PDB file of C-alpha atoms in Angstrom:
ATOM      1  CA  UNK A   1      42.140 132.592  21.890  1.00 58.00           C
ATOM      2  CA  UNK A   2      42.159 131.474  18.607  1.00 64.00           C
ATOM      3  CA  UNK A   3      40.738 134.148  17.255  1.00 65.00           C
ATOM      4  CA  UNK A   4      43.477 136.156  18.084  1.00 71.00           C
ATOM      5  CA  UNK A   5      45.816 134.135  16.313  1.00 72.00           C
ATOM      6  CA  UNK A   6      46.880 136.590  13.250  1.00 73.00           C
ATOM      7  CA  UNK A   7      48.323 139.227  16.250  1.00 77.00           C
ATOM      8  CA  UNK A   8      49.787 136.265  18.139  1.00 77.00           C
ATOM      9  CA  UNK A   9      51.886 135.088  15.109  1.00 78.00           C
ATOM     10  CA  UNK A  10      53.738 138.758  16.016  1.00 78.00           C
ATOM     11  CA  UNK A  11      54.694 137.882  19.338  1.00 79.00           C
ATOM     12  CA  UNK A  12      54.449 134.618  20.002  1.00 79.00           C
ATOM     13  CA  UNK A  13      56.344 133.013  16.989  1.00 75.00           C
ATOM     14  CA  UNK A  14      58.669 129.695  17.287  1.00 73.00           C
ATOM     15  CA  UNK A  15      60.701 128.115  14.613  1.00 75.00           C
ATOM     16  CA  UNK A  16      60.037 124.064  14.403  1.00 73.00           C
ATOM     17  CA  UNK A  17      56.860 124.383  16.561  1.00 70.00           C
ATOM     18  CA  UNK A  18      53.584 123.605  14.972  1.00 68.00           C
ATOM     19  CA  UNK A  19      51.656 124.865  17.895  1.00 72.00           C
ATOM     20  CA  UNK A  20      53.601 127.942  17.836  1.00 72.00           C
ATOM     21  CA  UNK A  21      53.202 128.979  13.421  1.00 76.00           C
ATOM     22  CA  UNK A  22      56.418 127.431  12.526  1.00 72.00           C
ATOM     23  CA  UNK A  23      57.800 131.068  12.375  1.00 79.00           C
ATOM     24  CA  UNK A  24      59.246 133.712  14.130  1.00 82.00           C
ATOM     25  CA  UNK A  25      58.098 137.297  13.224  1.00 82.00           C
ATOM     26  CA  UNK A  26      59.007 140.666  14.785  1.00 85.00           C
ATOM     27  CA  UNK A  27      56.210 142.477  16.298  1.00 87.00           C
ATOM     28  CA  UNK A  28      57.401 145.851  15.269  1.00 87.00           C
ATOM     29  CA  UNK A  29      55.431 144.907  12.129  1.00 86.00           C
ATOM     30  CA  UNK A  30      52.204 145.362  13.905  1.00 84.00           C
ATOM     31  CA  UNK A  31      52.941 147.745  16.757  1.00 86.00           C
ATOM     32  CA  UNK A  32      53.062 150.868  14.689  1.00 86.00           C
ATOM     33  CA  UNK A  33      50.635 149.955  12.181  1.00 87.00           C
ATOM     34  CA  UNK A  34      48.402 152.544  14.010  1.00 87.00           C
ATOM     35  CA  UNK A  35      50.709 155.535  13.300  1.00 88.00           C
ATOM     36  CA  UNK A  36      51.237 155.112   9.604  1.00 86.00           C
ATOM     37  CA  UNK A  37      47.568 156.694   8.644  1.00 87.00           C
ATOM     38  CA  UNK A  38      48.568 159.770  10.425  1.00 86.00           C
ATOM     39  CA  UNK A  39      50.187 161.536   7.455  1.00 83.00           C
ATOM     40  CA  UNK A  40      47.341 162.296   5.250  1.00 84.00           C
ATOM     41  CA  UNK A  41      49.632 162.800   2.276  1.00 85.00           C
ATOM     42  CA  UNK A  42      50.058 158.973   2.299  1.00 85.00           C
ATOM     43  CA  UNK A  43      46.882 157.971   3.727  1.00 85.00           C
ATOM     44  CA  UNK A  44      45.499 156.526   0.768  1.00 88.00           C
ATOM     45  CA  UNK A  45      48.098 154.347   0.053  1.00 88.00           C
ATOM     46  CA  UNK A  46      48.636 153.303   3.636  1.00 89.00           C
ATOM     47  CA  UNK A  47      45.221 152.164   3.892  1.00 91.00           C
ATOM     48  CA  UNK A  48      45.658 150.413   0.695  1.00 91.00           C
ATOM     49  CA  UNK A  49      48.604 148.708   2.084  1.00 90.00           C
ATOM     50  CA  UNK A  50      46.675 147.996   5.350  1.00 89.00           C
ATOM     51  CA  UNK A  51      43.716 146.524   3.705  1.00 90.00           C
ATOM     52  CA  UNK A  52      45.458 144.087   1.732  1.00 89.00           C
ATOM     53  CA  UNK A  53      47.665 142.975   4.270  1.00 88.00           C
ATOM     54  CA  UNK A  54      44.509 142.284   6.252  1.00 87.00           C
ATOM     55  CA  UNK A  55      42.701 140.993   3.423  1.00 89.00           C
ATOM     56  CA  UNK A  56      45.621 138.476   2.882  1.00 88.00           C
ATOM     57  CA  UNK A  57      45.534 137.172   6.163  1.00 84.00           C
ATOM     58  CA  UNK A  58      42.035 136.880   6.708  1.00 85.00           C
ATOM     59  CA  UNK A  59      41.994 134.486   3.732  1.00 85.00           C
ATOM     60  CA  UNK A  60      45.167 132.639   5.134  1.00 82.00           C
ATOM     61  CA  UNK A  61      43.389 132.369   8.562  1.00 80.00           C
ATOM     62  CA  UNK A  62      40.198 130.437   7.002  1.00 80.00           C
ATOM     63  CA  UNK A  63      41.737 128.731   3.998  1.00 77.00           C
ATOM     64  CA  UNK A  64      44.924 127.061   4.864  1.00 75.00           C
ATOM     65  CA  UNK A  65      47.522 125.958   8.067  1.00 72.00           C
ATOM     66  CA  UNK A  66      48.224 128.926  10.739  1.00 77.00           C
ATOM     67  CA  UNK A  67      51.349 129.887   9.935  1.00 80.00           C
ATOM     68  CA  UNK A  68      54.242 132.007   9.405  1.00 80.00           C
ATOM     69  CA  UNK A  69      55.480 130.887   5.995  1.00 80.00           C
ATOM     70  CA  UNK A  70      51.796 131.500   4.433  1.00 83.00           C
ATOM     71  CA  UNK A  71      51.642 135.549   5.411  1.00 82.00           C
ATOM     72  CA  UNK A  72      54.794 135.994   3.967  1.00 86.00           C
ATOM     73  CA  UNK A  73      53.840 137.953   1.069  1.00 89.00           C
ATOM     74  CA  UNK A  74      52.496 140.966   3.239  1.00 90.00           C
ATOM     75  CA  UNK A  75      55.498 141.041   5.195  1.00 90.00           C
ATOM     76  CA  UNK A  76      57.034 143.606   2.863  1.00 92.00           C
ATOM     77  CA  UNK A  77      53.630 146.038   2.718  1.00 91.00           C
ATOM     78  CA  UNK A  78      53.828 145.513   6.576  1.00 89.00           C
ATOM     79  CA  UNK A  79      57.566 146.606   6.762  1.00 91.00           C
ATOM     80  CA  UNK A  80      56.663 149.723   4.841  1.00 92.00           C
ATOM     81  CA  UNK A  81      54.187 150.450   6.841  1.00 91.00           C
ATOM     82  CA  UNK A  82      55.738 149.942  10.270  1.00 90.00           C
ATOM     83  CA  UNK A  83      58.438 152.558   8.782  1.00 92.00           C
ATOM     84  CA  UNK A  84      56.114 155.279   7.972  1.00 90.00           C
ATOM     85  CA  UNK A  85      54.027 154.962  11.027  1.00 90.00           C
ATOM     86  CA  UNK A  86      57.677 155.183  12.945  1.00 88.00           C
ATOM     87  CA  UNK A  87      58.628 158.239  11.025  1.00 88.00           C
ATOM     88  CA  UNK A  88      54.723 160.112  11.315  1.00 87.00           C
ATOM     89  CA  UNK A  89      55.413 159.070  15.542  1.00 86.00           C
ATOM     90  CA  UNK A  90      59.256 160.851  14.760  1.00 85.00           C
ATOM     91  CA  UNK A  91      57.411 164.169  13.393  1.00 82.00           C
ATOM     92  CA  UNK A  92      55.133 164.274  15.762  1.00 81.00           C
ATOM     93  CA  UNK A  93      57.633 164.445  18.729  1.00 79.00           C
ATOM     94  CA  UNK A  94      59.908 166.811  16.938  1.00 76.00           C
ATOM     95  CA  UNK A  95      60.776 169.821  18.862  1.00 65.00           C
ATOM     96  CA  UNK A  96      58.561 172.929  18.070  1.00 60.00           C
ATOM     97  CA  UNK A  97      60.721 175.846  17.664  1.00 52.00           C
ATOM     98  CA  UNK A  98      59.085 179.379  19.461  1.00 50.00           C
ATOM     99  CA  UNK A  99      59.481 182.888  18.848  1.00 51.00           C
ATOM    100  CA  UNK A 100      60.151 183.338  22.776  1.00 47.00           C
ATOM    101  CA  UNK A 101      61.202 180.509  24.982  1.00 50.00           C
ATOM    102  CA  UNK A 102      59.421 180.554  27.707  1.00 48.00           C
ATOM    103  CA  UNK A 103      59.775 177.895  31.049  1.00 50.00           C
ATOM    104  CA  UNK A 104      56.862 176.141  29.662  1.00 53.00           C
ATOM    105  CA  UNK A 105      58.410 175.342  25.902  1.00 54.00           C
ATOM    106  CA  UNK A 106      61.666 174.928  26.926  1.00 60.00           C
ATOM    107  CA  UNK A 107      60.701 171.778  29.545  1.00 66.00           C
ATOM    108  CA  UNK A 108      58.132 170.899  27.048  1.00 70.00           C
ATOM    109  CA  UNK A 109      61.125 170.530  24.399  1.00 68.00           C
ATOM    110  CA  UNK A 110      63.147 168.816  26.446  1.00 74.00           C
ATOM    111  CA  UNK A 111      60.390 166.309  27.134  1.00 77.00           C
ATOM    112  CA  UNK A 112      59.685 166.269  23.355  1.00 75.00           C
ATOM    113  CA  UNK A 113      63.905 165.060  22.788  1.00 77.00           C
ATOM    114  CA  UNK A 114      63.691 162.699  25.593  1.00 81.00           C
ATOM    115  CA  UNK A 115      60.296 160.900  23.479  1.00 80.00           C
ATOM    116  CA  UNK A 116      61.963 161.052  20.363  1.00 82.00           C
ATOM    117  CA  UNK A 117      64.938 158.960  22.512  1.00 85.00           C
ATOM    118  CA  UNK A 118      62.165 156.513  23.981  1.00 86.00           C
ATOM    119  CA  UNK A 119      61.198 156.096  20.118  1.00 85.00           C
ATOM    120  CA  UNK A 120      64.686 155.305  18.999  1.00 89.00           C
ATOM    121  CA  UNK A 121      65.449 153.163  21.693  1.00 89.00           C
ATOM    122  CA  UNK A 122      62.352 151.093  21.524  1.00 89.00           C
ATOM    123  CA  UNK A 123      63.175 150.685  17.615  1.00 89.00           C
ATOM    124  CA  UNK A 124      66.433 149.905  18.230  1.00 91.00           C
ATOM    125  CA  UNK A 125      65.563 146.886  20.811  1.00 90.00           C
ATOM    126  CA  UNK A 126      62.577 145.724  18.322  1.00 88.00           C
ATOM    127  CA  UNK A 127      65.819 145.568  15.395  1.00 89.00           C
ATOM    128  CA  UNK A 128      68.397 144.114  18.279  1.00 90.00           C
ATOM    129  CA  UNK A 129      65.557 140.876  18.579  1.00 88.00           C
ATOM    130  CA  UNK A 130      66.033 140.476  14.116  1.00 88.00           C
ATOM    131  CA  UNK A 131      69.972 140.090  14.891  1.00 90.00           C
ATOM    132  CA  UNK A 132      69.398 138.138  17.772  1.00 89.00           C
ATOM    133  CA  UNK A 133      67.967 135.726  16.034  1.00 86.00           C
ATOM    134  CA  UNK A 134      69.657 135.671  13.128  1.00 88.00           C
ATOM    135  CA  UNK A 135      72.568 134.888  14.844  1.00 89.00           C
ATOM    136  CA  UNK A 136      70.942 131.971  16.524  1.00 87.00           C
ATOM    137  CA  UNK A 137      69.882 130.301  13.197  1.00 86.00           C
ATOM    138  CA  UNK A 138      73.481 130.731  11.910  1.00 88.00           C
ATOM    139  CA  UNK A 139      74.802 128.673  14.993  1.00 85.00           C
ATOM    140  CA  UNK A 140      72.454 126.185  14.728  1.00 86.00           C
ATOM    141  CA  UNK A 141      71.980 125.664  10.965  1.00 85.00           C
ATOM    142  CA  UNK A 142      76.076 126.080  10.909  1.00 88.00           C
ATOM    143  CA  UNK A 143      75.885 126.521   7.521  1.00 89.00           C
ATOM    144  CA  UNK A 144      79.526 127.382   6.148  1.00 88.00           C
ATOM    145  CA  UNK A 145      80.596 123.905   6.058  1.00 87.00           C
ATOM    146  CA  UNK A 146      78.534 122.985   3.346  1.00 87.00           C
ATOM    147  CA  UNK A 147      79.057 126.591   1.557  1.00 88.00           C
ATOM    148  CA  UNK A 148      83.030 125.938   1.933  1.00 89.00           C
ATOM    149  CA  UNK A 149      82.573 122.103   0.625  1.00 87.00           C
ATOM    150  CA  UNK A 150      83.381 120.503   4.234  1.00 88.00           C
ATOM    151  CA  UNK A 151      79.934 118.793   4.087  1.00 88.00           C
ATOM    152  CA  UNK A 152      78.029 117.164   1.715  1.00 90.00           C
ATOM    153  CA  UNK A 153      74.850 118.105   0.383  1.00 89.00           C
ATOM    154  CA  UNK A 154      73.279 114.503   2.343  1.00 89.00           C
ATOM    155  CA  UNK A 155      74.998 114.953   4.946  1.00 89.00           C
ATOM    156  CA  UNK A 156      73.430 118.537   5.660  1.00 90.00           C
ATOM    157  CA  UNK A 157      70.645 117.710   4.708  1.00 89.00           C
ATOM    158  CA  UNK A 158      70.423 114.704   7.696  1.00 89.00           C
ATOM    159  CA  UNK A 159      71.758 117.048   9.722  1.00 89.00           C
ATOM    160  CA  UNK A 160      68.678 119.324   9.875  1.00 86.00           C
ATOM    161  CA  UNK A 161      65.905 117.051   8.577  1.00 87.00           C
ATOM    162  CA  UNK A 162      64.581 114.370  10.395  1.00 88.00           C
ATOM    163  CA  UNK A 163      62.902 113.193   7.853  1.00 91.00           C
ATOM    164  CA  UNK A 164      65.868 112.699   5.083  1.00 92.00           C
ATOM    165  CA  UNK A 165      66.775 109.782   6.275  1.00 93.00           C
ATOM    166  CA  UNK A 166      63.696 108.231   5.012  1.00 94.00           C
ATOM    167  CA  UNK A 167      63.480 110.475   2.063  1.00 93.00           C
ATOM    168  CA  UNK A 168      67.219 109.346   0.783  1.00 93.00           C
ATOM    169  CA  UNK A 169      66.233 105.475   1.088  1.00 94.00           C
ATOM    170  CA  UNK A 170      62.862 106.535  -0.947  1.00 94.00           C
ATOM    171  CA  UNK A 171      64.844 108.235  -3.400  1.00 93.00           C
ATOM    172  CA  UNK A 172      67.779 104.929  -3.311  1.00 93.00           C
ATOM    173  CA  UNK A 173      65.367 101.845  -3.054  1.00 93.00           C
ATOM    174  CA  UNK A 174      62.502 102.276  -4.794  1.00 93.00           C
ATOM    175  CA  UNK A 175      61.819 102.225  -8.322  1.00 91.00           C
ATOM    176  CA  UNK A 176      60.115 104.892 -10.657  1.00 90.00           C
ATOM    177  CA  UNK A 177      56.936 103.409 -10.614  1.00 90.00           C
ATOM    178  CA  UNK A 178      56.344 103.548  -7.001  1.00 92.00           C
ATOM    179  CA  UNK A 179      54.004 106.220  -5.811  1.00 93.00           C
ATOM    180  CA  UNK A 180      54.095 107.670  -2.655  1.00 93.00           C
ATOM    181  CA  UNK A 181      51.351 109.362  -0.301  1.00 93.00           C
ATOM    182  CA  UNK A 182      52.189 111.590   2.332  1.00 92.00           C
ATOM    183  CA  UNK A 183      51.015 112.151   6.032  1.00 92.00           C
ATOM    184  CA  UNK A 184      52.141 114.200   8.645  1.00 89.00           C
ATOM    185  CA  UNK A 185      54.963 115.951   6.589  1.00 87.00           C
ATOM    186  CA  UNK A 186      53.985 119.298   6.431  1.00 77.00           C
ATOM    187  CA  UNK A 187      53.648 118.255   2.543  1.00 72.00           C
ATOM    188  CA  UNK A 188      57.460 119.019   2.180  1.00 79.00           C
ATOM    189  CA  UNK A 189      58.039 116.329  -0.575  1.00 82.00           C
ATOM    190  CA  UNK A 190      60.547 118.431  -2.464  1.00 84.00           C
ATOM    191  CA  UNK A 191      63.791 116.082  -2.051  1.00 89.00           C
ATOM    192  CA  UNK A 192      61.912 112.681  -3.030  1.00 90.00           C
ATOM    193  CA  UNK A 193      63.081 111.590  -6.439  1.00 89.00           C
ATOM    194  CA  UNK A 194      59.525 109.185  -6.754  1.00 91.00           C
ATOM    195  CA  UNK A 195      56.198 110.419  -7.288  1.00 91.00           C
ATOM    196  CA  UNK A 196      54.198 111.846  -4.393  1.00 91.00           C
ATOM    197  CA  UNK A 197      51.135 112.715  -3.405  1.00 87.00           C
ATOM    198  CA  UNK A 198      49.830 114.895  -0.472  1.00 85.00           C
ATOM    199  CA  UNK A 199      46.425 116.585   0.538  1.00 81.00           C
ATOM    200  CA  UNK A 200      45.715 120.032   1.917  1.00 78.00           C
ATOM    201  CA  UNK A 201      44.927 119.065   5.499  1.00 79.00           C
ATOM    202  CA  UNK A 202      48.220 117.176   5.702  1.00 81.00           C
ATOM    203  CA  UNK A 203      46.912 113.460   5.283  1.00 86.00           C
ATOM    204  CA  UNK A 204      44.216 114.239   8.224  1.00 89.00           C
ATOM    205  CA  UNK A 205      41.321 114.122   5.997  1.00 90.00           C
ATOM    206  CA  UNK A 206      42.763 110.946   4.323  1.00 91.00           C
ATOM    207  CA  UNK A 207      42.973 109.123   8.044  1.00 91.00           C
ATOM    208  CA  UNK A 208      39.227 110.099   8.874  1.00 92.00           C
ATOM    209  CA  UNK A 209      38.249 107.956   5.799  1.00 92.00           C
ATOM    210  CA  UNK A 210      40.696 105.308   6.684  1.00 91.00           C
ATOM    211  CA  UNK A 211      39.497 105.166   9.705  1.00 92.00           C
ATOM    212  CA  UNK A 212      35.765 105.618   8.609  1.00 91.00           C
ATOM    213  CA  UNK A 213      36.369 102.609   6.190  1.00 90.00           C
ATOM    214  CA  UNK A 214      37.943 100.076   8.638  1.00 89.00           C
ATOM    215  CA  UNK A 215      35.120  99.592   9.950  1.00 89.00           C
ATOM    216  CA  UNK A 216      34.950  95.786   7.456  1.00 88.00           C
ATOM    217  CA  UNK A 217      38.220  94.398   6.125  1.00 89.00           C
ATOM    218  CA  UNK A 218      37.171  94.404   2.284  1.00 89.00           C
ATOM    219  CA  UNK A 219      35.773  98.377   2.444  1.00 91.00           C
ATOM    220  CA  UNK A 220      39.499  99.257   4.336  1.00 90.00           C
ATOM    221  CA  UNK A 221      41.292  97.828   1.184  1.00 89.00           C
ATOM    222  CA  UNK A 222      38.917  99.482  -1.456  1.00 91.00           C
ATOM    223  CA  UNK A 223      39.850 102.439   0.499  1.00 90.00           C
ATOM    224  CA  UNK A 224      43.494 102.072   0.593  1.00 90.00           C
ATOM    225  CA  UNK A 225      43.479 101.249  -3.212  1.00 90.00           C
ATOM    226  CA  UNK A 226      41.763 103.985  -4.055  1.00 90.00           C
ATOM    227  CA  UNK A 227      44.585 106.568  -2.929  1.00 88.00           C
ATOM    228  CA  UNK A 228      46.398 105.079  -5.918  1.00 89.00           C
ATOM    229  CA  UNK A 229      50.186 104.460  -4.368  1.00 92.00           C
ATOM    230  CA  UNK A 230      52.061 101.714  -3.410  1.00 93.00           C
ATOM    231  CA  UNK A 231      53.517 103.555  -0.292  1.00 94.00           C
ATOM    232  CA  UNK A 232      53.096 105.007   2.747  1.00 94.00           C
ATOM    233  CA  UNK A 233      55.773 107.873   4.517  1.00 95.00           C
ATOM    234  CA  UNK A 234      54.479 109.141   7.898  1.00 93.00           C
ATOM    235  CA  UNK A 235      55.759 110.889  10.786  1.00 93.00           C
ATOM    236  CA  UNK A 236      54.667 108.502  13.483  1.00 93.00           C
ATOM    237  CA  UNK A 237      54.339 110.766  16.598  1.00 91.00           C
ATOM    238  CA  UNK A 238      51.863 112.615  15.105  1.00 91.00           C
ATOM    239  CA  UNK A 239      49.897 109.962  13.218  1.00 92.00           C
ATOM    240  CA  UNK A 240      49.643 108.269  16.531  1.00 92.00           C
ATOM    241  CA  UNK A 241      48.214 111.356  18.573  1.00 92.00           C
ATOM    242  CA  UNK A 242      46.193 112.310  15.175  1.00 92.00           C
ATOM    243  CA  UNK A 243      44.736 109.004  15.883  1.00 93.00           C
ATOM    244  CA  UNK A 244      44.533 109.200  20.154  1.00 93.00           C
ATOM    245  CA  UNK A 245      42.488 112.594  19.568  1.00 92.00           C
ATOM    246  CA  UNK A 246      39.858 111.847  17.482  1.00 92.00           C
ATOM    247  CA  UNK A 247      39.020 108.452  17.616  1.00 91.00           C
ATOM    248  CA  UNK A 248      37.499 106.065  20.273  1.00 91.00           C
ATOM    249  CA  UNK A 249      39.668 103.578  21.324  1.00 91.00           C
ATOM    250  CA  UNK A 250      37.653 100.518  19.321  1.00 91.00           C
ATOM    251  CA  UNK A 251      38.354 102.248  16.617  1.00 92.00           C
ATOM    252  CA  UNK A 252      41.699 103.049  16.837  1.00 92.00           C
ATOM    253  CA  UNK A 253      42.580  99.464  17.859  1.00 92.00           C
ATOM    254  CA  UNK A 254      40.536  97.923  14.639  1.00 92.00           C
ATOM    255  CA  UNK A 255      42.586 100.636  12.607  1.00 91.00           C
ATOM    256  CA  UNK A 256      45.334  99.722  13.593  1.00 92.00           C
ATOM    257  CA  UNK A 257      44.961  95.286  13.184  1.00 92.00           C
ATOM    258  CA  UNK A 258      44.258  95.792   9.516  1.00 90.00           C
ATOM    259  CA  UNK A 259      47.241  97.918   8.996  1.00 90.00           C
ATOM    260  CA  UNK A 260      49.176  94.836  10.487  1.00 89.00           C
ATOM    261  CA  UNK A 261      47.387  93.417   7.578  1.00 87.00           C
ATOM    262  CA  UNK A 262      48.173  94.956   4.758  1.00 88.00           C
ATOM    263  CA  UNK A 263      50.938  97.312   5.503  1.00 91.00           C
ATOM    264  CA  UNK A 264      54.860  95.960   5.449  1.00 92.00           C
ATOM    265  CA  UNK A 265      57.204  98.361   7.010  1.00 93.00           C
ATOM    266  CA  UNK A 266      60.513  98.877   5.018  1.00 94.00           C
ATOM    267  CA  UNK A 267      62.373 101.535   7.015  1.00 94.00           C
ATOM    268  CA  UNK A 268      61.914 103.562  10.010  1.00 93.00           C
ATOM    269  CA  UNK A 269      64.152 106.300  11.221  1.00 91.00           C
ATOM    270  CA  UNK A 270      63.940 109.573  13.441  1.00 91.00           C
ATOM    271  CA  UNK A 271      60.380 108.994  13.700  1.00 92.00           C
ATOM    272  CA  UNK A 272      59.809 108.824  10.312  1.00 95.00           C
ATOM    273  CA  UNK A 273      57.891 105.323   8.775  1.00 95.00           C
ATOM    274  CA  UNK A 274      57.784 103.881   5.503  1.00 95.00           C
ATOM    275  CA  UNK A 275      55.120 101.073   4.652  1.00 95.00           C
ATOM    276  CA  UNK A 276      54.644  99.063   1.958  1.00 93.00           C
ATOM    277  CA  UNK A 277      51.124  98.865   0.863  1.00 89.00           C
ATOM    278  CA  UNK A 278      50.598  94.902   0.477  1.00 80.00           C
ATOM    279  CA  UNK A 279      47.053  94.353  -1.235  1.00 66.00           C
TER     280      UNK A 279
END
């Protein structure tokens, strides 16, 4: 459900996977969020903490892309407060010392040690899934070969971004004055050397109106002058099922002849497109 999305970012994280918040988070963040208001020496500041983490990703959930990268900045308040709510569950299992042990307080102390090694163990697995995966992204980003010099900076860069390829003929080919819009990138223009320009939604806002506006062949090139570049970088897959999901066939088909028109493309690579804007 979607609107259940802010919990499911805890558990059901993937790096790379738009579908899946582009992050991985553990959900010990969440699980003992519960447990922290228990103390009421800290209460006020644990509710603080609480509100603006929930505050902060309320306004995340309405305002921009679903995931992990943009909740970031709570992750700290939320480690803090997973800790405390872990320690107030700790005190509450500790074993009650009584002036006469009786049958009754000696098995309910011995259930009270074997909690209190349920609690440890269960934060112990939650911690074993952070090294888990951080030794997963060191074997697949492999990264000491460009720390010890074996591997360029391009090189490494190729190596994990599909869309460098593109990016590095950009930067090599075309001049200063060239302007470049962005669609389907994630608006990751950071390594272009050329002027760039991207748009909240991604570009999807910008296709609507392309779309909207091929419907004659002089209102599609008012349109596609009026974005003020020269090119065009895409990631194809997704313009294409952008384009599959929201428009009628007719449409898509007309869209696509006047591109044939008036777009000239230069390089292509890993999925990645770049077109010449020829008006």
């Amino acid at each position: 459900m979607t609107i259940l999305i802010p919990v499911r970012m805890f558990f059901q994280g993937s790096d790379d996977s738009y579908r899946y918040f582009q992050g991985v988070l553990n959900p010990i963040l969440i699980i003992f969020l519960p447990f922290a208001v228990i103390d009421r020496s800290l209460r006020k500041d644990t509710i603080l903490f609480m509100g603006f983490s929930g505050f902060f990703i309320f306004m995340v959930y309405f305002l921009t892309a679903k995931q992990v990268r943009y909740i970031l900045p709570v992750i700290p308040f939320l480690s803090i407060l997973a800790v405390v709510g872990i320690k107030n569950v700790a005190d509450m299992l500790r074993p009650t010392d009584y002036p006469f042990r009786s049958q009754s307080g000696g098995v309910r102390n011995v259930l009270t040690s074997i909690s209190r090694l349920s609690l440890f163990a269960i934060v112990v697995i939650f911690l074993t899934f952070n090294l888990s995966y951080l030794k997963n992204r060191f074997d697949r980003i492999q990264p000491l070969k460009y720390v010890l010099r074996k591997e360029t900076r391009d090189a490494f860069l190729r190596r994990h971004l599909a869309s460098y390829p593109a990016i590095d003929y950009i930067n090599q080919t075309l001049s200063a004055d060239d302007r470049i819009y962005l669609f389907f990138l994630g608006r990751r223009g950071y390594y272009l050397d050329r002027p760039y320009r991207n748009e909240h939604s991604f570009g999807m806002a910008t296709v609507n109106r392309m779309v909207s506006a091929a419907k004659s062949k002089e209102e599609f090139e008012k349109f596609i002058q009026s974005l003020n570049c020269t090119h065009i970088l895409m990631r194809t897959d997704m313009f294409v099922k952008y384009l599959v999901d929201n428009f009628s066939k007719e449409e898509i088909v007309r869209f696509l002849s006047l591109i044939k028109e008036s777009w000239k493309l230069l390089y292509e690579s890993n999925g990645y497109a770049l077109y010449s804007l020829c008006l």
